[in-house]
Amino acid sequence: MKVADSVLALGLAISLGPAFAAEPPGVGEIPWSFQPLKRPVVDSSKYQHWALNDLDRFIAARLETEDLRPNGNADRTTLIRRAALDLTGLPPTPEEFDRFLRDPAPDQEAFAKVIDAYLASPRFGERWGRHWLDVARYADSVGRTWNAPFVYAWRYRDWVIDAFNNDKSYQRFIAEQIAGDLLPAKSVAQRREQVIATGFLTLGSIAINMGVNEGFVLDQVDDQIDVTTRGFLGLSIACARCHDHKYDPVSQMDYYAMAGIFYSSWTYSGTPHVSDHAGYGYVDPEMLVRLPKDLTSKVDRVREVPGGIHSMSDLRQFGGKAPPPFEIMPDWAMGVRDGKPVNCELRIGGEYWDRDVAPPRGDIRIPGLPDFPDIPADRSGRLELAEWIGSPTHPLTARVAVNRIWQHLFGRGLVETVDNFGFTGREPSHPDLLDHLAIRFVENGWSTKKLIREIMLSHTYQLSGDAQKTAAIEIDPDNTLYWRANARRLELEPIRDSILFIAGDLNNGAPEPGYVAGNGNRGRSAVRGEIGFDSPWRTIYLPVLRDRLPDEFGTFDFPDPSSVAGLRHVTTAPPQSLFFMNSRFVEDAAYRTADRILTETKSDEAGIELAYKLILCREATSDEIADAESFMRGLDVAGLKDPEGYRWATLIQGLFSTAEFRYVL
């Protein structure tokens, strides 16, 4: 079956918006997700022989209830491309492709070796770290009226990448981002990393032109509540800022009991120094934390400014010309530290000037959720919040985490509304399977890599995407029951990175810090990225400037970096095809790929075979080879300086433009 036909048959442009309740729930009702995790017993089914693990048994039992038979497994060619793109965001090399296809081991054993190799690759952290950065609303600039740069945001980004590569326990992953500065550490390096992790709380889009006043602080606290609760719990507690939550059992008192925790913490986002009129990226020293140099020193703000350009009089010393690039200070970072513990007064209607009672910090009484631990009077409560969220008995945390992982491997979560596990979200398609995976996740030490490996070694993950079964299409057209694999359009990052990788241009390192400049103040110097879309680094390392993203980001549905975005809504639109047809980026990559093919092969047939293997990760058929040869012979190359390069680049650009390249099958 041709890819284009599959795409049409599967109807890929699906909107997965929330299923809003018609009216608020009754008094005392709690969402399904607030129920304690329970170890389910899987029913037997006539497809038991098909199952490779308990995951498959849960899927098989549901399929039998609808009298559906699962597809067979995809072939090895399909599986290695699926695994490579899912785990690393890059296609397999021809050597990896040939090794897997020729491996004499049984399919399951051979595929396990492929999975283990990709999980161990540094590219894994870059791929899966980007998934989390969507949730963490990561950006390299503030956004809004004064779109100032976050010059040190890259430290947090790199911490996330390392956390996934090192398979940091998800429980620890939570704790370090909320309260890393308060956790004990065994080494100075670990302590510094934990402080950097709290950059999670500093990345919000905030109106810094307001100055640090009460309204500014409360808006910042609201952002921290939102990213923490939606990111880790799939719960929109921030909706209770102005009044009790309309749908979920979260009161305004609960909101301000949590707000007091962040209200008692100082946030250092590294916004520009007020005298940096020239816009060379110098930051206000009091808006950063200094990373500790020993295990006992307190985390404190930076209190002195190093030499450099800090005013227009300094700039005149350089004759009005731009000075050398500013120095990234090795001991500076965005982060938080405990301030003076104080409860946050309830604000009527959310207005900062209209005050009411101040509930005690941590006095969160959400029905169905665990009791919040007591907060000592001399602490903010961030450490206790991290412990509460990371508790193995919390009904939301593990469910939300495994659902995010499932979504990235299948294109849709078991709960489709991945950031909303409340009443207005969707209920799970397979609730028993969700609980089974959540319990396995916790019992395996909250290991992301172990869970991914278990899922990928299931028949369910390895299914063929063949959609030719008419009866199955009629019963389950959206593949809610997973009788086949879903075709998934690649996101921006693997599309761009794969093109660079195939052309031999991808730099596997990271750019030097200092690639974001400008103070962002309109009328002065706008924030700008010093590296662009055509740079050789992976897309995760390109600057994410709020309100100034490259057009290509929007073309391929890059999420709004100002809000939690666990789900990227996928569109299929003409600008995507036009990008492959007209983009200078694609055209240049096609010529460089042509040079590679002409260097590595001796004949047209061998070159075409290599092109298909590099770009589509499969062997070309005899008909495709003949068609490609005929196509290249028919091109008008009269008067061209490099007719051979043009022929090959045109063929390669055509292969880049196919749906087969853009989709994981």
XYZ file of C-alpha atoms in Angstrom:
665
model
C 0.000 0.000 0.000
C 1.388 3.424 -0.948
C 2.071 5.939 1.812
C -0.196 8.582 0.309
C -3.076 6.106 0.351
C -2.341 5.228 3.978
C -2.348 8.877 4.966
C -5.733 9.417 3.352
C -7.167 6.240 4.824
C -6.061 7.064 8.337
C -7.354 10.641 8.304
C -4.348 12.068 10.088
C -5.578 15.619 10.652
C -7.377 14.803 13.885
C -8.120 17.397 16.545
C -7.777 16.006 20.038
C -9.366 18.821 21.993
C -10.866 18.414 25.448
C -14.310 16.942 25.915
C -15.881 19.674 28.006
C -18.492 18.647 30.517
C -21.967 19.985 29.853
C -22.337 21.156 33.444
C -20.295 21.154 36.653
C -20.193 17.846 38.549
C -22.253 17.289 41.645
C -21.087 18.117 45.157
C -18.648 15.545 46.480
C -17.825 14.036 43.096
C -14.191 13.508 42.223
C -12.614 12.732 38.838
C -11.711 9.155 37.912
C -8.043 10.110 38.127
C -8.281 10.893 41.858
C -9.056 7.252 42.637
C -6.085 5.349 44.114
C -3.969 3.282 41.766
C -5.101 -0.327 41.817
C -3.339 -3.376 40.468
C -5.694 -4.712 37.780
C -6.155 -8.323 36.775
C -6.085 -8.823 33.030
C -8.842 -10.934 31.536
C -7.927 -13.840 29.323
C -8.773 -13.613 25.638
C -8.555 -15.690 22.516
C -5.510 -13.622 21.516
C -3.453 -14.654 24.562
C -0.996 -16.509 22.335
C -0.337 -13.219 20.513
C 0.656 -11.289 23.651
C 4.323 -10.804 24.482
C 3.733 -9.149 27.870
C 0.943 -7.933 30.152
C 0.588 -4.747 28.130
C -0.415 -6.852 25.128
C -2.837 -8.863 27.249
C -4.745 -5.723 28.257
C -4.902 -4.625 24.616
C -5.981 -8.109 23.483
C -8.792 -8.275 26.020
C -10.269 -4.995 24.747
C -9.906 -6.047 21.113
C -11.839 -9.228 21.803
C -14.753 -7.290 23.295
C -15.197 -5.610 19.895
C -14.396 -8.766 17.921
C -11.304 -7.110 16.444
C -8.154 -8.961 15.426
C -4.818 -7.133 15.702
C -2.602 -6.676 12.678
C 0.569 -8.655 12.315
C 3.901 -7.085 13.156
C 5.568 -4.548 10.903
C 8.619 -5.749 8.991
C 12.142 -5.034 10.185
C 12.572 -2.178 7.720
C 9.599 -0.346 9.224
C 10.514 -1.161 12.818
C 14.059 0.185 12.772
C 12.967 3.506 11.291
C 10.107 3.731 13.799
C 12.437 2.988 16.714
C 15.220 5.308 15.551
C 12.931 8.290 15.055
C 10.966 7.651 18.259
C 14.073 7.308 20.427
C 16.631 9.608 18.805
C 14.707 11.825 16.388
C 17.067 10.740 13.602
C 16.804 8.035 10.935
C 18.930 4.888 11.176
C 22.220 4.959 9.327
C 22.642 2.568 6.382
C 24.988 0.532 8.590
C 22.390 0.237 11.375
C 19.749 -0.618 8.792
C 21.828 -3.404 7.224
C 22.931 -4.794 10.592
C 19.343 -5.178 11.815
C 18.044 -6.655 8.580
C 20.863 -9.209 8.503
C 20.764 -10.088 12.210
C 20.079 -13.855 12.332
C 18.608 -13.607 15.843
C 14.841 -13.994 16.308
C 12.922 -10.789 15.608
C 12.251 -9.936 19.247
C 15.859 -10.470 20.299
C 17.204 -8.496 17.344
C 14.786 -5.622 17.976
C 15.737 -5.516 21.667
C 19.360 -4.892 20.637
C 18.232 -1.987 18.440
C 16.177 -0.459 21.253
C 18.984 -0.787 23.791
C 21.467 0.885 21.443
C 19.199 3.864 20.821
C 18.313 4.214 24.518
C 22.044 4.389 25.277
C 22.698 7.040 22.615
C 23.246 10.680 23.677
C 20.711 11.522 20.973
C 17.992 9.977 23.181
C 18.186 12.810 25.702
C 17.953 15.407 22.941
C 14.827 13.753 21.537
C 13.007 13.083 24.815
C 14.290 16.191 26.531
C 12.476 18.247 23.891
C 9.224 16.475 24.817
C 9.601 17.706 28.390
C 10.636 21.216 27.334
C 7.216 21.516 25.657
C 5.640 20.865 29.051
C 8.076 23.147 30.875
C 7.183 26.062 28.498
C 10.900 26.431 27.769
C 12.059 29.576 25.990
C 15.180 31.704 25.663
C 13.300 34.982 26.044
C 10.616 36.439 28.288
C 8.035 37.423 25.686
C 5.391 40.120 26.095
C 6.122 43.849 25.859
C 9.761 43.692 26.890
C 10.887 40.462 25.240
C 14.174 40.231 27.098
C 16.553 37.286 26.687
C 16.936 34.513 29.225
C 20.699 34.392 28.720
C 21.156 31.429 31.069
C 18.107 29.330 30.147
C 20.373 26.909 28.290
C 21.636 25.552 31.610
C 18.176 24.196 32.408
C 17.727 22.835 28.866
C 21.011 20.940 29.114
C 20.056 19.655 32.566
C 16.863 18.180 31.087
C 18.799 16.484 28.274
C 21.250 14.988 30.766
C 18.409 13.861 33.042
C 16.886 11.772 30.253
C 20.231 10.409 29.082
C 21.106 9.375 32.642
C 17.609 7.955 33.216
C 17.169 10.095 36.306
C 14.400 8.676 38.468
C 11.209 10.565 37.587
C 10.564 11.019 41.300
C 13.936 12.744 41.588
C 13.264 14.608 38.327
C 10.229 16.161 40.010
C 11.991 16.973 43.265
C 14.990 18.707 41.709
C 12.878 20.981 39.523
C 10.676 22.099 42.402
C 13.165 22.113 45.268
C 16.622 21.171 44.000
C 18.230 23.967 46.003
C 16.854 22.427 49.207
C 17.864 18.813 48.580
C 20.983 17.250 50.104
C 23.809 16.466 47.689
C 26.823 14.162 47.713
C 29.075 16.447 45.676
C 29.427 20.059 44.645
C 28.653 19.106 41.049
C 25.411 17.454 42.121
C 24.433 20.453 44.213
C 25.031 22.822 41.320
C 22.951 20.615 39.005
C 20.094 20.605 41.499
C 20.084 24.397 41.660
C 20.083 24.587 37.855
C 17.066 22.241 37.811
C 14.984 24.862 39.621
C 15.216 26.910 36.438
C 11.987 25.048 35.665
C 10.197 27.569 37.881
C 11.805 30.649 36.310
C 10.966 30.288 32.615
C 7.488 31.788 32.551
C 6.437 34.564 30.199
C 6.275 37.491 32.593
C 5.696 41.216 32.149
C 9.051 42.465 33.412
C 8.186 46.013 32.347
C 5.822 46.061 35.362
C 8.797 45.988 37.720
C 8.935 43.705 40.730
C 5.704 44.747 42.416
C 2.935 42.748 44.068
C 1.040 42.151 40.837
C 4.190 40.939 39.105
C 5.009 38.517 41.925
C 1.483 37.084 42.000
C 1.516 36.571 38.226
C 4.837 34.783 38.548
C 3.463 32.589 41.324
C 0.436 31.785 39.168
C 2.710 30.662 36.327
C 4.659 28.452 38.745
C 1.484 26.849 40.066
C 0.250 26.203 36.541
C 3.425 24.615 35.168
C 3.896 22.509 38.303
C 0.364 21.165 38.592
C -0.447 20.718 34.910
C 3.042 19.421 34.162
C 3.235 16.805 36.903
C -0.406 16.250 37.887
C -2.426 17.043 34.775
C -4.523 19.320 36.970
C -5.330 22.983 36.314
C -5.149 24.334 39.870
C -4.323 27.772 38.441
C -7.965 27.998 37.340
C -8.862 28.612 40.998
C -6.982 31.907 41.292
C -10.077 34.085 41.052
C -12.769 31.676 42.307
C -13.318 28.029 43.130
C -12.612 25.760 40.164
C -15.797 25.438 38.124
C -15.356 21.726 37.423
C -12.631 20.113 39.520
C -12.800 19.905 43.348
C -10.189 22.639 43.841
C -11.128 25.644 45.951
C -9.706 29.136 45.895
C -8.354 28.415 49.378
C -6.448 25.435 47.946
C -4.954 27.713 45.310
C -3.667 30.258 47.828
C -2.434 27.520 50.162
C -0.197 26.438 47.280
C 0.537 30.026 46.237
C 2.055 30.686 49.658
C 4.722 28.081 48.902
C 5.979 29.913 45.823
C 5.239 33.320 47.368
C 7.804 32.380 50.038
C 10.478 31.707 47.410
C 12.610 34.143 45.449
C 12.710 33.640 41.680
C 15.777 34.666 39.676
C 15.150 34.676 35.921
C 18.240 36.525 34.717
C 16.553 39.446 32.992
C 18.685 42.307 31.577
C 20.556 44.862 33.589
C 18.639 48.148 33.550
C 21.650 49.985 32.090
C 22.182 47.527 29.234
C 20.855 49.989 26.670
C 23.162 48.605 23.992
C 21.531 45.223 24.327
C 24.606 43.016 24.493
C 23.001 40.532 26.837
C 24.350 41.603 30.224
C 21.926 40.690 32.932
C 20.954 42.202 36.217
C 23.158 40.411 38.759
C 20.418 40.465 41.353
C 18.200 38.480 38.981
C 20.440 35.368 39.006
C 21.570 32.841 41.573
C 25.214 32.041 42.136
C 25.837 28.313 41.922
C 27.306 26.977 45.180
C 31.011 26.140 45.315
C 30.745 23.796 48.293
C 28.190 21.588 50.019
C 27.415 23.958 52.874
C 27.086 27.434 51.366
C 23.596 28.769 50.908
C 22.187 29.360 47.473
C 22.275 33.126 47.120
C 21.732 35.750 44.485
C 24.606 37.258 42.525
C 25.663 40.470 44.232
C 28.380 41.941 42.008
C 28.704 42.685 38.314
C 31.818 41.574 36.404
C 33.619 43.889 34.023
C 31.932 44.544 30.723
C 29.457 46.820 28.997
C 26.847 47.959 31.496
C 26.113 51.507 30.384
C 26.342 53.867 27.441
C 29.508 55.403 28.958
C 31.122 51.954 28.919
C 30.088 51.550 25.296
C 31.835 54.784 24.327
C 35.150 53.228 25.387
C 34.750 50.959 22.371
C 34.150 53.912 20.064
C 30.453 53.055 19.891
C 31.224 49.719 18.277
C 30.117 46.343 19.499
C 32.549 44.893 22.056
C 33.757 41.299 21.992
C 31.078 38.723 22.888
C 30.162 38.920 26.539
C 31.418 36.237 28.874
C 29.030 33.618 30.180
C 29.747 33.469 33.898
C 30.412 29.872 34.982
C 28.781 30.309 38.377
C 25.558 32.022 37.349
C 22.193 30.419 36.657
C 18.476 30.999 36.646
C 16.888 29.442 39.710
C 14.997 29.877 42.957
C 15.834 29.959 46.639
C 13.788 30.169 49.797
C 12.771 33.639 50.886
C 10.983 34.754 54.022
C 8.239 32.196 54.767
C 4.875 33.905 54.590
C 1.355 32.814 53.767
C -0.279 34.329 50.702
C -3.476 36.265 51.270
C -6.439 35.278 49.128
C -7.099 37.899 46.467
C -10.753 38.506 45.729
C -11.399 38.062 42.029
C -7.660 37.532 41.565
C -6.983 41.266 41.988
C -3.745 41.770 43.892
C -5.000 44.789 45.857
C -8.241 43.181 47.127
C -7.047 40.989 50.009
C -8.740 38.478 52.272
C -7.616 35.735 54.645
C -4.294 33.928 54.119
C -4.641 30.129 54.297
C -1.633 28.322 55.786
C 0.967 27.201 53.265
C 0.257 23.644 52.200
C -3.252 23.556 53.655
C -4.407 21.888 50.446
C -7.576 19.863 50.938
C -8.468 18.470 47.538
C -10.854 15.522 48.001
C -9.341 12.219 46.944
C -5.731 13.421 46.947
C -3.234 12.545 49.717
C -2.894 14.769 52.758
C -0.244 17.438 52.322
C 2.764 17.052 54.660
C 3.263 19.608 57.409
C 5.480 22.545 56.451
C 7.937 23.782 59.114
C 7.451 27.433 59.965
C 10.912 28.387 58.702
C 10.550 26.823 55.225
C 8.697 27.808 52.075
C 7.140 24.378 51.574
C 8.674 23.663 48.154
C 10.432 20.572 49.484
C 7.180 19.294 50.963
C 5.371 20.042 47.686
C 7.944 17.976 45.789
C 7.500 15.096 48.245
C 3.702 15.291 47.945
C 3.718 15.230 44.153
C 6.385 12.508 44.016
C 4.672 10.204 46.481
C 4.134 6.671 45.096
C 0.608 6.834 46.500
C -0.343 10.033 44.674
C -2.989 8.917 42.163
C -2.089 11.466 39.491
C 1.692 11.630 39.212
C 2.576 8.224 37.765
C -0.572 8.112 35.617
C 0.244 11.459 34.021
C 3.887 10.500 33.442
C 3.241 7.126 31.775
C 0.468 8.658 29.685
C 2.925 11.225 28.306
C 5.352 8.434 27.416
C 2.595 6.418 25.721
C 1.543 9.449 23.697
C 5.045 9.993 22.315
C 5.272 6.352 21.192
C 1.763 5.996 19.746
C 0.767 9.528 18.749
C -2.104 9.650 21.245
C -2.281 9.148 24.992
C -4.395 6.528 26.705
C -5.875 9.749 28.083
C -6.043 12.013 25.041
C -6.011 15.237 27.072
C -2.499 14.687 28.376
C -2.391 17.928 30.389
C -5.909 17.595 31.809
C -6.860 14.657 34.030
C -9.776 16.544 35.559
C -13.501 16.464 34.839
C -13.135 18.385 31.571
C -10.518 15.999 30.226
C -11.095 12.695 28.475
C -11.377 9.437 30.361
C -8.788 6.762 29.524
C -9.455 4.372 26.670
C -7.778 1.583 28.684
C -7.981 2.472 32.408
C -6.653 -0.888 33.609
C -3.665 -0.675 31.280
C -2.929 2.865 32.475
C -2.892 1.720 36.106
C -0.810 -1.334 35.239
C 1.832 0.828 33.548
C 1.775 3.407 36.358
C 2.377 0.719 38.982
C 5.136 -0.849 36.873
C 6.714 2.594 36.478
C 6.868 3.161 40.242
C 8.011 -0.382 41.025
C 10.835 -0.084 38.484
C 12.262 2.939 40.265
C 10.384 5.545 38.208
C 12.667 4.656 35.282
C 11.650 6.267 32.000
C 13.974 4.097 29.927
C 12.708 0.843 31.434
C 9.104 1.788 30.704
C 9.890 2.836 27.139
C 11.736 -0.435 26.556
C 8.848 -2.487 27.938
C 6.336 -0.695 25.718
C 8.470 -0.975 22.586
C 9.018 -4.709 23.091
C 5.265 -5.289 23.030
C 3.411 -6.529 19.978
C 1.199 -3.459 20.354
C 4.091 -1.117 19.548
C 5.403 -3.339 16.763
C 2.096 -3.667 14.875
C 1.854 -3.006 11.168
C 0.064 0.164 10.135
C -1.893 -1.592 7.390
C -5.397 -0.078 7.320
C -6.936 -2.378 4.710
C -9.229 -4.270 7.081
C -12.629 -2.888 6.109
C -14.465 -4.404 9.064
C -11.919 -3.062 11.546
C -12.073 0.419 10.016
C -15.859 0.403 10.400
C -15.737 -0.720 14.034
C -12.782 1.394 15.204
C -11.892 4.021 12.576
C -9.798 6.084 15.007
C -7.820 3.028 16.162
C -8.746 3.717 19.775
C -8.282 0.023 20.584
C -4.842 -0.263 18.928
C -5.477 -2.984 16.373
C -2.875 -1.377 14.101
C -0.077 1.173 14.301
C -0.915 4.839 13.835
C 0.873 6.728 11.077
C 2.328 9.827 12.734
C 3.628 12.982 11.116
C 7.065 13.909 12.361
C 7.442 17.098 14.353
C 9.604 20.003 13.249
C 12.699 18.799 15.098
C 13.117 15.311 13.568
C 12.240 16.662 10.107
C 14.910 19.364 10.225
C 17.460 17.244 12.091
C 16.994 14.295 9.726
C 17.610 16.482 6.682
C 20.849 17.790 8.194
C 21.843 14.280 9.275
C 21.260 12.760 5.839
C 23.217 15.570 4.176
C 26.127 14.951 6.543
C 25.850 18.444 8.040
C 24.511 17.744 11.536
C 26.769 18.861 14.372
C 26.156 16.511 17.302
C 27.498 19.015 19.802
C 25.837 22.095 21.241
C 26.566 25.731 20.342
C 28.589 27.809 22.744
C 26.454 29.705 25.289
C 25.789 33.316 24.438
C 23.756 32.780 21.289
C 20.898 35.020 22.472
C 21.499 38.755 22.566
C 19.645 42.049 22.696
C 17.732 43.470 25.620
C 14.341 42.913 23.995
C 13.059 46.396 24.738
C 11.089 47.610 21.736
C 12.511 50.888 20.543
C 15.976 49.811 21.634
C 17.540 46.516 20.582
C 15.176 43.630 19.901
C 16.062 40.207 21.233
C 17.760 38.132 18.589
C 19.254 34.710 18.100
C 22.848 34.521 16.945
C 22.241 31.123 15.319
C 19.401 30.444 12.909
C 17.336 27.750 11.230
C 20.123 26.874 8.785
C 22.688 26.344 11.553
C 24.174 22.839 11.816
C 23.055 22.095 15.377
C 20.068 20.010 16.379
C 16.837 21.948 16.637
C 16.660 21.575 20.413
C 19.713 23.863 20.602
C 18.247 26.657 18.459
C 17.045 29.685 20.446
C 13.340 29.664 21.258
C 12.429 33.348 21.272
C 8.857 34.047 22.274
C 6.938 36.020 19.646
C 9.948 35.787 17.289
C 10.026 32.139 16.233
C 11.150 31.346 12.675
C 8.290 30.807 10.232
C 9.263 27.153 9.856
C 8.421 26.547 13.519
C 4.830 27.593 12.950
C 4.602 25.682 9.672
C 5.246 22.422 11.520
C 3.119 23.145 14.601
C 5.775 24.052 17.164
C 3.838 24.779 20.381
C 3.408 28.119 22.094
C 6.438 28.308 24.414
C 4.517 30.481 26.865
C 2.246 27.696 28.123
C 2.275 24.034 29.088
C 1.995 22.037 25.854
C 2.152 18.306 26.459
C 0.307 17.709 23.188
C 1.280 19.215 19.852
C -1.749 19.553 17.622
C -0.807 18.208 14.206
C -1.944 19.914 11.021
C -1.529 18.995 7.382
C -1.341 22.236 5.419
C 0.008 23.482 2.052
C 2.906 25.469 3.591
C 4.436 22.176 4.716
C 4.662 20.890 1.146
C 5.851 24.292 -0.048
C 8.658 24.163 2.512
C 10.053 21.010 0.912
C 9.559 22.364 -2.608
C 10.898 25.908 -2.188
C 13.010 26.121 0.961
C 16.653 27.065 0.430
C 17.426 24.955 3.488
C 16.036 21.808 1.807
C 17.571 22.666 -1.564
C 21.047 23.138 -0.091
C 20.744 19.888 1.862
C 19.679 18.087 -1.320
C 22.839 19.242 -3.123
C 25.061 18.174 -0.245
C 23.313 14.792 -0.118
C 23.889 14.503 -3.868
C 27.606 15.126 -3.324
C 27.623 12.373 -0.711
C 25.906 9.891 -3.006
C 28.156 10.677 -5.965
C 31.201 10.203 -3.737
C 30.055 6.922 -2.182
C 28.597 5.134 -5.245
C 29.809 4.168 -8.715
C 26.563 3.885 -10.708
C 23.123 5.474 -10.987
C 21.467 2.320 -9.687
C 23.709 2.183 -6.619
C 23.170 5.909 -6.038
C 19.387 5.557 -6.177
C 19.521 2.613 -3.784
C 21.592 4.669 -1.330
C 19.248 7.668 -1.661
C 16.243 5.521 -0.743
C 18.103 3.942 2.157
C 19.268 7.313 3.520
C 16.001 9.226 3.129
C 13.206 6.640 3.320
C 15.149 3.995 5.266
C 14.232 1.168 2.947
C 15.433 -0.501 -0.210
C 14.189 0.854 -3.529
C 12.126 -1.480 -5.697
C 13.186 -2.244 -9.250
C 10.319 -0.096 -10.559
C 11.378 2.818 -8.357
C 14.962 2.547 -9.599
C 13.780 2.550 -13.209
C 11.444 5.508 -12.582
C 14.221 7.485 -10.875
C 16.651 6.848 -13.715
C 14.033 7.919 -16.250
C 13.200 11.027 -14.204
C 16.827 12.162 -14.022
C 17.410 11.535 -17.737
C 14.372 13.661 -18.576
C 15.540 16.766 -16.713
C 16.619 19.739 -18.816
C 20.182 20.483 -17.735
C 21.297 22.546 -20.730
C 23.556 25.411 -19.703
C 23.942 24.301 -16.082
C 27.400 24.392 -14.503
C 26.792 21.159 -12.594
C 24.231 19.113 -14.527
C 24.982 15.888 -12.645
C 24.616 17.555 -9.254
C 21.361 19.161 -10.382
C 19.915 15.811 -11.521
C 20.683 14.121 -8.235
C 19.679 17.082 -6.047
C 16.311 17.280 -7.816
C 15.652 13.585 -7.203
C 16.708 13.888 -3.569
C 14.568 16.964 -2.960
C 11.654 14.999 -4.382
C 12.284 12.181 -1.897
C 12.470 14.693 0.970
C 9.070 16.003 -0.190
C 7.282 12.652 0.070
C 4.749 11.825 2.752
C 6.801 8.717 3.448
C 9.677 10.900 4.680
C 7.399 13.094 6.819
C 5.564 10.245 8.544
C 6.504 7.461 10.920
C 4.645 4.343 9.799
